[in-house]
Amino acid sequence: NAGVTQTPKFQVLKTGQSMTLQCAQDMNHNSMYWYRQDPGMGLRLIYYSASEGTTDKGEVPNGYNVSRLNKREFSLRLESAAPSQTSVYFCAGARAQGWELFFGDGSRLTVL
Amino acid sequence: TQLLEQSPQFLSIQEGENLTVYCNSSSVFSSLQWYRQEPGEGPVLLVTVVTGGEVKKLKRLTFQFGDARKDSSLHITAAQPGDTGLYLCADSGGSNYKLTFGKGTLLTVNP
């Protein structure tokens, strides 16, 4: 049982490049989330998907897009990366009513 | 927008000492969660508290929820190096799906 799996774990981009962070869960979670974690800023919600087929903005959505491909997969796309998007990105899942978040191990992104 | 304030921001202690970290909210908590995050990993849920005045124990960890449901504390007895990590509190703020996190307390327990 892998839980929540994120790929890649590390990525270096140049300003203006695009990339997609992948997240897959095998825990039958209905809702999925993308957070970013920066020093001194804590975890901030970028986008979430309450259920398959729906997505909504979180606290810091600018510069990102998401796709809930199916119940298992939730991807985060940076269309034109900026240095301000250098961060550690965490995907998480939860059952709709249980509220406990299960996190992946993070993807560390550096934008030069 | 709900704000969760955690204190202290950093804490470094020796093995065997006791410690308490705090989480305070600008509004009443809906359902407060405490997570621990170890280096290089994602946060892991420790406990959820819902009722004002509630106390929960998890081995050497004691979680308290204030009567007014606007503050919470985590007390660790006889800290061990394995307790090292970032302790985060989080609350839904009444939202069905969105969880807001505090900035965390970074605890280092030295052998």
mmCIF file with all atom_site columns, C-alpha atoms in Angstrom:
data_model
loop_
_atom_site.group_PDB
_atom_site.id
_atom_site.type_symbol
_atom_site.label_atom_id
_atom_site.label_alt_id
_atom_site.label_comp_id
_atom_site.label_asym_id
_atom_site.label_entity_id
_atom_site.label_seq_id
_atom_site.pdbx_PDB_ins_code
_atom_site.Cartn_x
_atom_site.Cartn_y
_atom_site.Cartn_z
_atom_site.occupancy
_atom_site.B_iso_or_equiv
_atom_site.pdbx_formal_charge
_atom_site.auth_seq_id
_atom_site.auth_comp_id
_atom_site.auth_asym_id
_atom_site.auth_atom_id
_atom_site.pdbx_PDB_model_num
ATOM 1   C CA . ASN A 1 1   ? 0.000   0.000  0.000   1.00 0.00 ? 1   ASN A CA 1
ATOM 2   C CA . ALA A 1 2   ? 1.794   3.119  -1.235  1.00 0.00 ? 2   ALA A CA 1
ATOM 3   C CA . GLY A 1 3   ? -0.606  5.728  0.233   1.00 0.00 ? 3   GLY A CA 1
ATOM 4   C CA . VAL A 1 4   ? -0.052  9.070  -1.504  1.00 0.00 ? 4   VAL A CA 1
ATOM 5   C CA . THR A 1 5   ? 2.718   9.088  -4.112  1.00 0.00 ? 5   THR A CA 1
ATOM 6   C CA . GLN A 1 6   ? 4.201   12.230 -5.618  1.00 0.00 ? 6   GLN A CA 1
ATOM 7   C CA . THR A 1 7   ? 6.501   12.527 -8.621  1.00 0.00 ? 7   THR A CA 1
ATOM 8   C CA . PRO A 1 8   ? 9.035   13.893 -9.177  1.00 0.00 ? 8   PRO A CA 1
ATOM 9   C CA . LYS A 1 9   ? 10.664  14.295 -5.758  1.00 0.00 ? 9   LYS A CA 1
ATOM 10  C CA . PHE A 1 10  ? 13.099  16.939 -6.998  1.00 0.00 ? 10  PHE A CA 1
ATOM 11  C CA . GLN A 1 11  ? 13.006  19.257 -10.011 1.00 0.00 ? 11  GLN A CA 1
ATOM 12  C CA . VAL A 1 12  ? 14.998  22.263 -11.171 1.00 0.00 ? 12  VAL A CA 1
ATOM 13  C CA . LEU A 1 13  ? 13.413  24.568 -13.739 1.00 0.00 ? 13  LEU A CA 1
ATOM 14  C CA . LYS A 1 14  ? 14.402  27.743 -15.490 1.00 0.00 ? 14  LYS A CA 1
ATOM 15  C CA . THR A 1 15  ? 12.120  30.748 -15.357 1.00 0.00 ? 15  THR A CA 1
ATOM 16  C CA . GLY A 1 16  ? 9.375   30.392 -17.966 1.00 0.00 ? 16  GLY A CA 1
ATOM 17  C CA . GLN A 1 17  ? 9.523   26.616 -18.253 1.00 0.00 ? 17  GLN A CA 1
ATOM 18  C CA . SER A 1 18  ? 6.462   24.506 -17.593 1.00 0.00 ? 18  SER A CA 1
ATOM 19  C CA . MET A 1 19  ? 6.042   21.293 -15.686 1.00 0.00 ? 19  MET A CA 1
ATOM 20  C CA . THR A 1 20  ? 3.466   19.058 -14.050 1.00 0.00 ? 20  THR A CA 1
ATOM 21  C CA . LEU A 1 21  ? 3.647   17.545 -10.579 1.00 0.00 ? 21  LEU A CA 1
ATOM 22  C CA . GLN A 1 22  ? 1.875   14.226 -10.379 1.00 0.00 ? 22  GLN A CA 1
ATOM 23  C CA . CYS A 1 23  ? 0.022   12.805 -7.399  1.00 0.00 ? 23  CYS A CA 1
ATOM 24  C CA . ALA A 1 24  ? -1.666  9.431  -7.060  1.00 0.00 ? 24  ALA A CA 1
ATOM 25  C CA . GLN A 1 25  ? -3.394  7.837  -4.072  1.00 0.00 ? 25  GLN A CA 1
ATOM 26  C CA . ASP A 1 26  ? -4.537  4.298  -3.459  1.00 0.00 ? 26  ASP A CA 1
ATOM 27  C CA . MET A 1 27  ? -6.498  5.029  -0.262  1.00 0.00 ? 27  MET A CA 1
ATOM 28  C CA . ASN A 1 28  ? -9.879  5.624  -1.951  1.00 0.00 ? 28  ASN A CA 1
ATOM 29  C CA . HIS A 1 29  ? -9.873  9.286  -0.916  1.00 0.00 ? 29  HIS A CA 1
ATOM 30  C CA . ASN A 1 30  ? -12.701 11.399 -2.234  1.00 0.00 ? 30  ASN A CA 1
ATOM 31  C CA . SER A 1 31  ? -10.962 14.755 -1.777  1.00 0.00 ? 31  SER A CA 1
ATOM 32  C CA . MET A 1 32  ? -7.420  15.691 -2.769  1.00 0.00 ? 32  MET A CA 1
ATOM 33  C CA . TYR A 1 33  ? -5.276  18.769 -2.133  1.00 0.00 ? 33  TYR A CA 1
ATOM 34  C CA . TRP A 1 34  ? -2.139  20.569 -3.228  1.00 0.00 ? 34  TRP A CA 1
ATOM 35  C CA . TYR A 1 35  ? -0.234  22.615 -0.627  1.00 0.00 ? 35  TYR A CA 1
ATOM 36  C CA . ARG A 1 36  ? 3.027   24.497 -0.810  1.00 0.00 ? 36  ARG A CA 1
ATOM 37  C CA . GLN A 1 37  ? 5.373   24.854 2.148   1.00 0.00 ? 37  GLN A CA 1
ATOM 38  C CA . ASP A 1 38  ? 7.798   27.739 2.458   1.00 0.00 ? 38  ASP A CA 1
ATOM 39  C CA . PRO A 1 39  ? 10.076  28.698 5.373   1.00 0.00 ? 39  PRO A CA 1
ATOM 40  C CA . GLY A 1 40  ? 8.218   30.904 7.813   1.00 0.00 ? 40  GLY A CA 1
ATOM 41  C CA . MET A 1 41  ? 4.968   30.627 5.852   1.00 0.00 ? 41  MET A CA 1
ATOM 42  C CA . GLY A 1 42  ? 3.676   27.229 6.857   1.00 0.00 ? 42  GLY A CA 1
ATOM 43  C CA . LEU A 1 43  ? 1.487   25.111 4.588   1.00 0.00 ? 43  LEU A CA 1
ATOM 44  C CA . ARG A 1 44  ? -0.696  27.079 2.177   1.00 0.00 ? 44  ARG A CA 1
ATOM 45  C CA . LEU A 1 45  ? -3.486  25.548 0.105   1.00 0.00 ? 45  LEU A CA 1
ATOM 46  C CA . ILE A 1 46  ? -3.100  26.017 -3.649  1.00 0.00 ? 46  ILE A CA 1
ATOM 47  C CA . TYR A 1 47  ? -6.030  24.028 -5.067  1.00 0.00 ? 47  TYR A CA 1
ATOM 48  C CA . TYR A 1 48  ? -8.263  21.242 -3.900  1.00 0.00 ? 48  TYR A CA 1
ATOM 49  C CA . SER A 1 49  ? -10.692 18.755 -5.380  1.00 0.00 ? 49  SER A CA 1
ATOM 50  C CA . ALA A 1 50  ? -13.645 17.859 -3.186  1.00 0.00 ? 50  ALA A CA 1
ATOM 51  C CA . SER A 1 51  ? -14.581 14.962 -5.441  1.00 0.00 ? 51  SER A CA 1
ATOM 52  C CA . GLU A 1 52  ? -13.789 13.512 -8.829  1.00 0.00 ? 52  GLU A CA 1
ATOM 53  C CA . GLY A 1 53  ? -14.656 16.023 -11.532 1.00 0.00 ? 53  GLY A CA 1
ATOM 54  C CA . THR A 1 54  ? -14.481 19.131 -9.326  1.00 0.00 ? 54  THR A CA 1
ATOM 55  C CA . THR A 1 55  ? -11.651 21.521 -8.466  1.00 0.00 ? 55  THR A CA 1
ATOM 56  C CA . ASP A 1 56  ? -11.550 24.765 -6.489  1.00 0.00 ? 56  ASP A CA 1
ATOM 57  C CA . LYS A 1 57  ? -9.045  27.473 -5.654  1.00 0.00 ? 57  LYS A CA 1
ATOM 58  C CA . GLY A 1 58  ? -7.347  27.633 -2.323  1.00 0.00 ? 58  GLY A CA 1
ATOM 59  C CA . GLU A 1 59  ? -5.399  30.437 -0.710  1.00 0.00 ? 59  GLU A CA 1
ATOM 60  C CA . VAL A 1 60  ? -2.605  30.847 -3.320  1.00 0.00 ? 60  VAL A CA 1
ATOM 61  C CA . PRO A 1 61  ? -3.830  29.607 -6.755  1.00 0.00 ? 61  PRO A CA 1
ATOM 62  C CA . ASN A 1 62  ? -2.188  32.187 -9.032  1.00 0.00 ? 62  ASN A CA 1
ATOM 63  C CA . GLY A 1 63  ? 0.284   30.664 -11.484 1.00 0.00 ? 63  GLY A CA 1
ATOM 64  C CA . TYR A 1 64  ? -1.060  27.126 -11.101 1.00 0.00 ? 64  TYR A CA 1
ATOM 65  C CA . ASN A 1 65  ? -3.606  24.855 -12.723 1.00 0.00 ? 65  ASN A CA 1
ATOM 66  C CA . VAL A 1 66  ? -4.874  21.467 -11.617 1.00 0.00 ? 66  VAL A CA 1
ATOM 67  C CA . SER A 1 67  ? -6.544  18.420 -13.101 1.00 0.00 ? 67  SER A CA 1
ATOM 68  C CA . ARG A 1 68  ? -8.442  15.721 -11.242 1.00 0.00 ? 68  ARG A CA 1
ATOM 69  C CA . LEU A 1 69  ? -7.862  13.059 -13.848 1.00 0.00 ? 69  LEU A CA 1
ATOM 70  C CA . ASN A 1 70  ? -9.828  10.398 -11.979 1.00 0.00 ? 70  ASN A CA 1
ATOM 71  C CA . LYS A 1 71  ? -10.465 9.491  -8.366  1.00 0.00 ? 71  LYS A CA 1
ATOM 72  C CA . ARG A 1 72  ? -6.842  8.396  -7.846  1.00 0.00 ? 72  ARG A CA 1
ATOM 73  C CA . GLU A 1 73  ? -4.901  11.164 -9.584  1.00 0.00 ? 73  GLU A CA 1
ATOM 74  C CA . PHE A 1 74  ? -4.613  14.920 -9.031  1.00 0.00 ? 74  PHE A CA 1
ATOM 75  C CA . SER A 1 75  ? -1.950  16.856 -10.939 1.00 0.00 ? 75  SER A CA 1
ATOM 76  C CA . LEU A 1 76  ? -0.570  20.365 -10.473 1.00 0.00 ? 76  LEU A CA 1
ATOM 77  C CA . ARG A 1 77  ? 0.735   22.294 -13.462 1.00 0.00 ? 77  ARG A CA 1
ATOM 78  C CA . LEU A 1 78  ? 2.981   25.320 -13.608 1.00 0.00 ? 78  LEU A CA 1
ATOM 79  C CA . GLU A 1 79  ? 2.550   26.854 -17.065 1.00 0.00 ? 79  GLU A CA 1
ATOM 80  C CA . SER A 1 80  ? 5.352   29.440 -16.812 1.00 0.00 ? 80  SER A CA 1
ATOM 81  C CA . ALA A 1 81  ? 7.474   28.894 -13.734 1.00 0.00 ? 81  ALA A CA 1
ATOM 82  C CA . ALA A 1 82  ? 8.699   31.860 -11.694 1.00 0.00 ? 82  ALA A CA 1
ATOM 83  C CA . PRO A 1 83  ? 11.349  32.012 -8.937  1.00 0.00 ? 83  PRO A CA 1
ATOM 84  C CA . SER A 1 84  ? 8.547   32.778 -6.448  1.00 0.00 ? 84  SER A CA 1
ATOM 85  C CA . GLN A 1 85  ? 7.269   29.252 -7.077  1.00 0.00 ? 85  GLN A CA 1
ATOM 86  C CA . THR A 1 86  ? 10.404  27.725 -5.589  1.00 0.00 ? 86  THR A CA 1
ATOM 87  C CA . SER A 1 87  ? 8.958   25.644 -2.776  1.00 0.00 ? 87  SER A CA 1
ATOM 88  C CA . VAL A 1 88  ? 8.179   22.196 -1.455  1.00 0.00 ? 88  VAL A CA 1
ATOM 89  C CA . TYR A 1 89  ? 4.853   20.964 -2.783  1.00 0.00 ? 89  TYR A CA 1
ATOM 90  C CA . PHE A 1 90  ? 2.698   18.458 -0.914  1.00 0.00 ? 90  PHE A CA 1
ATOM 91  C CA . CYS A 1 91  ? -0.223  16.481 -2.224  1.00 0.00 ? 91  CYS A CA 1
ATOM 92  C CA . ALA A 1 92  ? -2.737  15.136 0.284   1.00 0.00 ? 92  ALA A CA 1
ATOM 93  C CA . GLY A 1 93  ? -5.932  13.143 0.286   1.00 0.00 ? 93  GLY A CA 1
ATOM 94  C CA . ALA A 1 94  ? -8.840  12.723 2.666   1.00 0.00 ? 94  ALA A CA 1
ATOM 95  C CA . ARG A 1 95  ? -12.135 10.983 2.956   1.00 0.00 ? 95  ARG A CA 1
ATOM 96  C CA . ALA A 1 96  ? -14.818 13.648 2.606   1.00 0.00 ? 96  ALA A CA 1
ATOM 97  C CA . GLN A 1 97  ? -16.154 13.312 6.137   1.00 0.00 ? 97  GLN A CA 1
ATOM 98  C CA . GLY A 1 98  ? -13.126 12.003 8.072   1.00 0.00 ? 98  GLY A CA 1
ATOM 99  C CA . TRP A 1 99  ? -11.042 15.121 7.657   1.00 0.00 ? 99  TRP A CA 1
ATOM 100 C CA . GLU A 1 100 ? -7.697  13.491 8.402   1.00 0.00 ? 100 GLU A CA 1
ATOM 101 C CA . LEU A 1 101 ? -5.244  14.483 5.663   1.00 0.00 ? 101 LEU A CA 1
ATOM 102 C CA . PHE A 1 102 ? -2.794  11.908 4.380   1.00 0.00 ? 102 PHE A CA 1
ATOM 103 C CA . PHE A 1 103 ? 0.218   13.563 2.799   1.00 0.00 ? 103 PHE A CA 1
ATOM 104 C CA . GLY A 1 104 ? 2.770   12.465 0.256   1.00 0.00 ? 104 GLY A CA 1
ATOM 105 C CA . ASP A 1 105 ? 6.460   13.002 0.947   1.00 0.00 ? 105 ASP A CA 1
ATOM 106 C CA . GLY A 1 106 ? 6.672   16.196 -1.083  1.00 0.00 ? 106 GLY A CA 1
ATOM 107 C CA . SER A 1 107 ? 8.194   17.466 -4.316  1.00 0.00 ? 107 SER A CA 1
ATOM 108 C CA . ARG A 1 108 ? 11.010  19.987 -3.979  1.00 0.00 ? 108 ARG A CA 1
ATOM 109 C CA . LEU A 1 109 ? 10.940  22.477 -6.862  1.00 0.00 ? 109 LEU A CA 1
ATOM 110 C CA . THR A 1 110 ? 13.597  25.078 -7.573  1.00 0.00 ? 110 THR A CA 1
ATOM 111 C CA . VAL A 1 111 ? 13.026  27.746 -10.218 1.00 0.00 ? 111 VAL A CA 1
ATOM 112 C CA . LEU A 1 112 ? 16.157  29.567 -11.338 1.00 0.00 ? 112 LEU A CA 1
ATOM 113 C CA . THR B 2 1   ? -9.865  34.499 7.192   1.00 0.00 ? 1   THR B CA 1
ATOM 114 C CA . GLN B 2 2   ? -8.966  32.367 10.179  1.00 0.00 ? 2   GLN B CA 1
ATOM 115 C CA . LEU B 2 3   ? -5.451  32.862 11.547  1.00 0.00 ? 3   LEU B CA 1
ATOM 116 C CA . LEU B 2 4   ? -3.711  30.165 13.562  1.00 0.00 ? 4   LEU B CA 1
ATOM 117 C CA . GLU B 2 5   ? -0.836  31.410 15.712  1.00 0.00 ? 5   GLU B CA 1
ATOM 118 C CA . GLN B 2 6   ? 1.652   28.860 17.009  1.00 0.00 ? 6   GLN B CA 1
ATOM 119 C CA . SER B 2 7   ? 4.254   29.474 19.690  1.00 0.00 ? 7   SER B CA 1
ATOM 120 C CA . PRO B 2 8   ? 7.079   29.222 20.186  1.00 0.00 ? 8   PRO B CA 1
ATOM 121 C CA . GLN B 2 9   ? 8.336   29.197 16.608  1.00 0.00 ? 9   GLN B CA 1
ATOM 122 C CA . PHE B 2 10  ? 11.499  27.289 17.591  1.00 0.00 ? 10  PHE B CA 1
ATOM 123 C CA . LEU B 2 11  ? 12.283  25.139 20.620  1.00 0.00 ? 11  LEU B CA 1
ATOM 124 C CA . SER B 2 12  ? 15.513  23.301 21.388  1.00 0.00 ? 12  SER B CA 1
ATOM 125 C CA . ILE B 2 13  ? 15.686  21.148 24.520  1.00 0.00 ? 13  ILE B CA 1
ATOM 126 C CA . GLN B 2 14  ? 17.628  18.282 26.054  1.00 0.00 ? 14  GLN B CA 1
ATOM 127 C CA . GLU B 2 15  ? 16.398  14.720 26.148  1.00 0.00 ? 15  GLU B CA 1
ATOM 128 C CA . GLY B 2 16  ? 14.250  14.099 29.214  1.00 0.00 ? 16  GLY B CA 1
ATOM 129 C CA . GLU B 2 17  ? 12.878  17.641 29.526  1.00 0.00 ? 17  GLU B CA 1
ATOM 130 C CA . ASN B 2 18  ? 9.191   18.515 29.369  1.00 0.00 ? 18  ASN B CA 1
ATOM 131 C CA . LEU B 2 19  ? 7.762   21.074 26.967  1.00 0.00 ? 19  LEU B CA 1
ATOM 132 C CA . THR B 2 20  ? 4.525   22.719 25.878  1.00 0.00 ? 20  THR B CA 1
ATOM 133 C CA . VAL B 2 21  ? 3.667   24.285 22.529  1.00 0.00 ? 21  VAL B CA 1
ATOM 134 C CA . TYR B 2 22  ? 0.593   26.373 21.811  1.00 0.00 ? 22  TYR B CA 1
ATOM 135 C CA . CYS B 2 23  ? -1.905  27.038 19.058  1.00 0.00 ? 23  CYS B CA 1
ATOM 136 C CA . ASN B 2 24  ? -4.280  30.008 19.214  1.00 0.00 ? 24  ASN B CA 1
ATOM 137 C CA . SER B 2 25  ? -6.966  31.066 16.787  1.00 0.00 ? 25  SER B CA 1
ATOM 138 C CA . SER B 2 26  ? -8.530  34.373 15.843  1.00 0.00 ? 26  SER B CA 1
ATOM 139 C CA . SER B 2 27  ? -11.889 32.581 15.779  1.00 0.00 ? 27  SER B CA 1
ATOM 140 C CA . VAL B 2 28  ? -13.464 29.514 17.349  1.00 0.00 ? 28  VAL B CA 1
ATOM 141 C CA . PHE B 2 29  ? -11.981 26.251 16.178  1.00 0.00 ? 29  PHE B CA 1
ATOM 142 C CA . SER B 2 30  ? -14.278 23.899 14.314  1.00 0.00 ? 30  SER B CA 1
ATOM 143 C CA . SER B 2 31  ? -12.223 20.739 14.629  1.00 0.00 ? 31  SER B CA 1
ATOM 144 C CA . LEU B 2 32  ? -8.585  21.181 15.589  1.00 0.00 ? 32  LEU B CA 1
ATOM 145 C CA . GLN B 2 33  ? -5.941  18.785 14.378  1.00 0.00 ? 33  GLN B CA 1
ATOM 146 C CA . TRP B 2 34  ? -2.310  18.404 15.411  1.00 0.00 ? 34  TRP B CA 1
ATOM 147 C CA . TYR B 2 35  ? 0.245   17.046 12.943  1.00 0.00 ? 35  TYR B CA 1
ATOM 148 C CA . ARG B 2 36  ? 3.934   16.202 13.223  1.00 0.00 ? 36  ARG B CA 1
ATOM 149 C CA . GLN B 2 37  ? 6.245   16.552 10.241  1.00 0.00 ? 37  GLN B CA 1
ATOM 150 C CA . GLU B 2 38  ? 9.673   14.929 10.214  1.00 0.00 ? 38  GLU B CA 1
ATOM 151 C CA . PRO B 2 39  ? 12.427  16.179 7.892   1.00 0.00 ? 39  PRO B CA 1
ATOM 152 C CA . GLY B 2 40  ? 11.893  15.134 4.274   1.00 0.00 ? 40  GLY B CA 1
ATOM 153 C CA . GLU B 2 41  ? 8.402   13.789 4.894   1.00 0.00 ? 41  GLU B CA 1
ATOM 154 C CA . GLY B 2 42  ? 4.835   14.981 4.828   1.00 0.00 ? 42  GLY B CA 1
ATOM 155 C CA . PRO B 2 43  ? 2.874   15.822 7.997   1.00 0.00 ? 43  PRO B CA 1
ATOM 156 C CA . VAL B 2 44  ? 1.249   12.953 9.869   1.00 0.00 ? 44  VAL B CA 1
ATOM 157 C CA . LEU B 2 45  ? -1.878  13.378 11.984  1.00 0.00 ? 45  LEU B CA 1
ATOM 158 C CA . LEU B 2 46  ? -1.390  12.981 15.746  1.00 0.00 ? 46  LEU B CA 1
ATOM 159 C CA . VAL B 2 47  ? -4.843  13.823 17.083  1.00 0.00 ? 47  VAL B CA 1
ATOM 160 C CA . THR B 2 48  ? -8.140  15.585 16.425  1.00 0.00 ? 48  THR B CA 1
ATOM 161 C CA . VAL B 2 49  ? -9.925  17.526 19.194  1.00 0.00 ? 49  VAL B CA 1
ATOM 162 C CA . VAL B 2 50  ? -13.453 18.764 18.844  1.00 0.00 ? 50  VAL B CA 1
ATOM 163 C CA . THR B 2 51  ? -15.028 19.447 22.259  1.00 0.00 ? 51  THR B CA 1
ATOM 164 C CA . GLY B 2 52  ? -14.130 22.446 24.454  1.00 0.00 ? 52  GLY B CA 1
ATOM 165 C CA . GLY B 2 53  ? -12.119 21.355 27.506  1.00 0.00 ? 53  GLY B CA 1
ATOM 166 C CA . GLU B 2 54  ? -11.190 18.055 25.882  1.00 0.00 ? 54  GLU B CA 1
ATOM 167 C CA . VAL B 2 55  ? -7.934  16.350 26.880  1.00 0.00 ? 55  VAL B CA 1
ATOM 168 C CA . LYS B 2 56  ? -6.400  13.547 24.831  1.00 0.00 ? 56  LYS B CA 1
ATOM 169 C CA . LYS B 2 57  ? -3.296  11.545 25.578  1.00 0.00 ? 57  LYS B CA 1
ATOM 170 C CA . LEU B 2 58  ? -1.062  9.752  23.114  1.00 0.00 ? 58  LEU B CA 1
ATOM 171 C CA . LYS B 2 59  ? 1.726   8.028  25.069  1.00 0.00 ? 59  LYS B CA 1
ATOM 172 C CA . ARG B 2 60  ? 3.905   10.931 26.315  1.00 0.00 ? 60  ARG B CA 1
ATOM 173 C CA . LEU B 2 61  ? 1.908   13.564 24.414  1.00 0.00 ? 61  LEU B CA 1
ATOM 174 C CA . THR B 2 62  ? -1.032  15.361 26.052  1.00 0.00 ? 62  THR B CA 1
ATOM 175 C CA . PHE B 2 63  ? -3.322  17.544 23.974  1.00 0.00 ? 63  PHE B CA 1
ATOM 176 C CA . GLN B 2 64  ? -5.643  20.093 25.565  1.00 0.00 ? 64  GLN B CA 1
ATOM 177 C CA . PHE B 2 65  ? -8.444  22.045 23.939  1.00 0.00 ? 65  PHE B CA 1
ATOM 178 C CA . GLY B 2 66  ? -9.462  25.300 25.585  1.00 0.00 ? 66  GLY B CA 1
ATOM 179 C CA . ASP B 2 67  ? -12.954 25.659 27.007  1.00 0.00 ? 67  ASP B CA 1
ATOM 180 C CA . ALA B 2 68  ? -13.724 28.481 24.585  1.00 0.00 ? 68  ALA B CA 1
ATOM 181 C CA . ARG B 2 69  ? -12.301 26.435 21.681  1.00 0.00 ? 69  ARG B CA 1
ATOM 182 C CA . LYS B 2 70  ? -9.930  29.214 20.627  1.00 0.00 ? 70  LYS B CA 1
ATOM 183 C CA . ASP B 2 71  ? -6.712  27.723 21.969  1.00 0.00 ? 71  ASP B CA 1
ATOM 184 C CA . SER B 2 72  ? -4.980  24.395 22.253  1.00 0.00 ? 72  SER B CA 1
ATOM 185 C CA . SER B 2 73  ? -1.745  23.074 23.713  1.00 0.00 ? 73  SER B CA 1
ATOM 186 C CA . LEU B 2 74  ? 0.491   20.081 23.210  1.00 0.00 ? 74  LEU B CA 1
ATOM 187 C CA . HIS B 2 75  ? 2.566   18.923 26.178  1.00 0.00 ? 75  HIS B CA 1
ATOM 188 C CA . ILE B 2 76  ? 5.365   16.389 25.783  1.00 0.00 ? 76  ILE B CA 1
ATOM 189 C CA . THR B 2 77  ? 6.701   14.640 28.858  1.00 0.00 ? 77  THR B CA 1
ATOM 190 C CA . ALA B 2 78  ? 10.298  13.404 28.974  1.00 0.00 ? 78  ALA B CA 1
ATOM 191 C CA . ALA B 2 79  ? 11.069  14.381 25.389  1.00 0.00 ? 79  ALA B CA 1
ATOM 192 C CA . GLN B 2 80  ? 13.144  12.014 23.263  1.00 0.00 ? 80  GLN B CA 1
ATOM 193 C CA . PRO B 2 81  ? 15.213  12.660 20.117  1.00 0.00 ? 81  PRO B CA 1
ATOM 194 C CA . GLY B 2 82  ? 12.515  10.856 18.146  1.00 0.00 ? 82  GLY B CA 1
ATOM 195 C CA . ASP B 2 83  ? 10.107  13.672 19.042  1.00 0.00 ? 83  ASP B CA 1
ATOM 196 C CA . THR B 2 84  ? 12.148  16.064 16.882  1.00 0.00 ? 84  THR B CA 1
ATOM 197 C CA . GLY B 2 85  ? 10.058  17.605 14.117  1.00 0.00 ? 85  GLY B CA 1
ATOM 198 C CA . LEU B 2 86  ? 7.717   20.364 13.077  1.00 0.00 ? 86  LEU B CA 1
ATOM 199 C CA . TYR B 2 87  ? 4.457   20.407 15.035  1.00 0.00 ? 87  TYR B CA 1
ATOM 200 C CA . LEU B 2 88  ? 1.545   21.904 13.131  1.00 0.00 ? 88  LEU B CA 1
ATOM 201 C CA . CYS B 2 89  ? -1.971  22.724 14.198  1.00 0.00 ? 89  CYS B CA 1
ATOM 202 C CA . ALA B 2 90  ? -4.771  22.929 11.638  1.00 0.00 ? 90  ALA B CA 1
ATOM 203 C CA . ASP B 2 91  ? -8.467  23.743 11.549  1.00 0.00 ? 91  ASP B CA 1
ATOM 204 C CA . SER B 2 92  ? -11.220 23.610 8.958   1.00 0.00 ? 92  SER B CA 1
ATOM 205 C CA . GLY B 2 93  ? -12.729 26.926 10.045  1.00 0.00 ? 93  GLY B CA 1
ATOM 206 C CA . GLY B 2 94  ? -16.161 25.556 9.300   1.00 0.00 ? 94  GLY B CA 1
ATOM 207 C CA . SER B 2 95  ? -15.281 24.692 5.705   1.00 0.00 ? 95  SER B CA 1
ATOM 208 C CA . ASN B 2 96  ? -16.255 21.256 4.473   1.00 0.00 ? 96  ASN B CA 1
ATOM 209 C CA . TYR B 2 97  ? -13.004 20.706 2.641   1.00 0.00 ? 97  TYR B CA 1
ATOM 210 C CA . LYS B 2 98  ? -10.350 23.338 3.313   1.00 0.00 ? 98  LYS B CA 1
ATOM 211 C CA . LEU B 2 99  ? -7.879  22.953 6.169   1.00 0.00 ? 99  LEU B CA 1
ATOM 212 C CA . THR B 2 100 ? -5.874  25.980 7.380   1.00 0.00 ? 100 THR B CA 1
ATOM 213 C CA . PHE B 2 101 ? -2.492  25.361 9.018   1.00 0.00 ? 101 PHE B CA 1
ATOM 214 C CA . GLY B 2 102 ? -0.484  27.338 11.523  1.00 0.00 ? 102 GLY B CA 1
ATOM 215 C CA . LYS B 2 103 ? 3.182   28.018 10.749  1.00 0.00 ? 103 LYS B CA 1
ATOM 216 C CA . GLY B 2 104 ? 4.317   25.382 13.206  1.00 0.00 ? 104 GLY B CA 1
ATOM 217 C CA . THR B 2 105 ? 6.734   24.914 16.084  1.00 0.00 ? 105 THR B CA 1
ATOM 218 C CA . LEU B 2 106 ? 10.089  23.394 15.125  1.00 0.00 ? 106 LEU B CA 1
ATOM 219 C CA . LEU B 2 107 ? 11.191  21.166 17.996  1.00 0.00 ? 107 LEU B CA 1
ATOM 220 C CA . THR B 2 108 ? 14.712  19.800 18.363  1.00 0.00 ? 108 THR B CA 1
ATOM 221 C CA . VAL B 2 109 ? 15.421  17.299 21.133  1.00 0.00 ? 109 VAL B CA 1
ATOM 222 C CA . ASN B 2 110 ? 19.137  16.877 21.713  1.00 0.00 ? 110 ASN B CA 1
ATOM 223 C CA . PRO B 2 111 ? 20.539  13.570 23.065  1.00 0.00 ? 111 PRO B CA 1
#
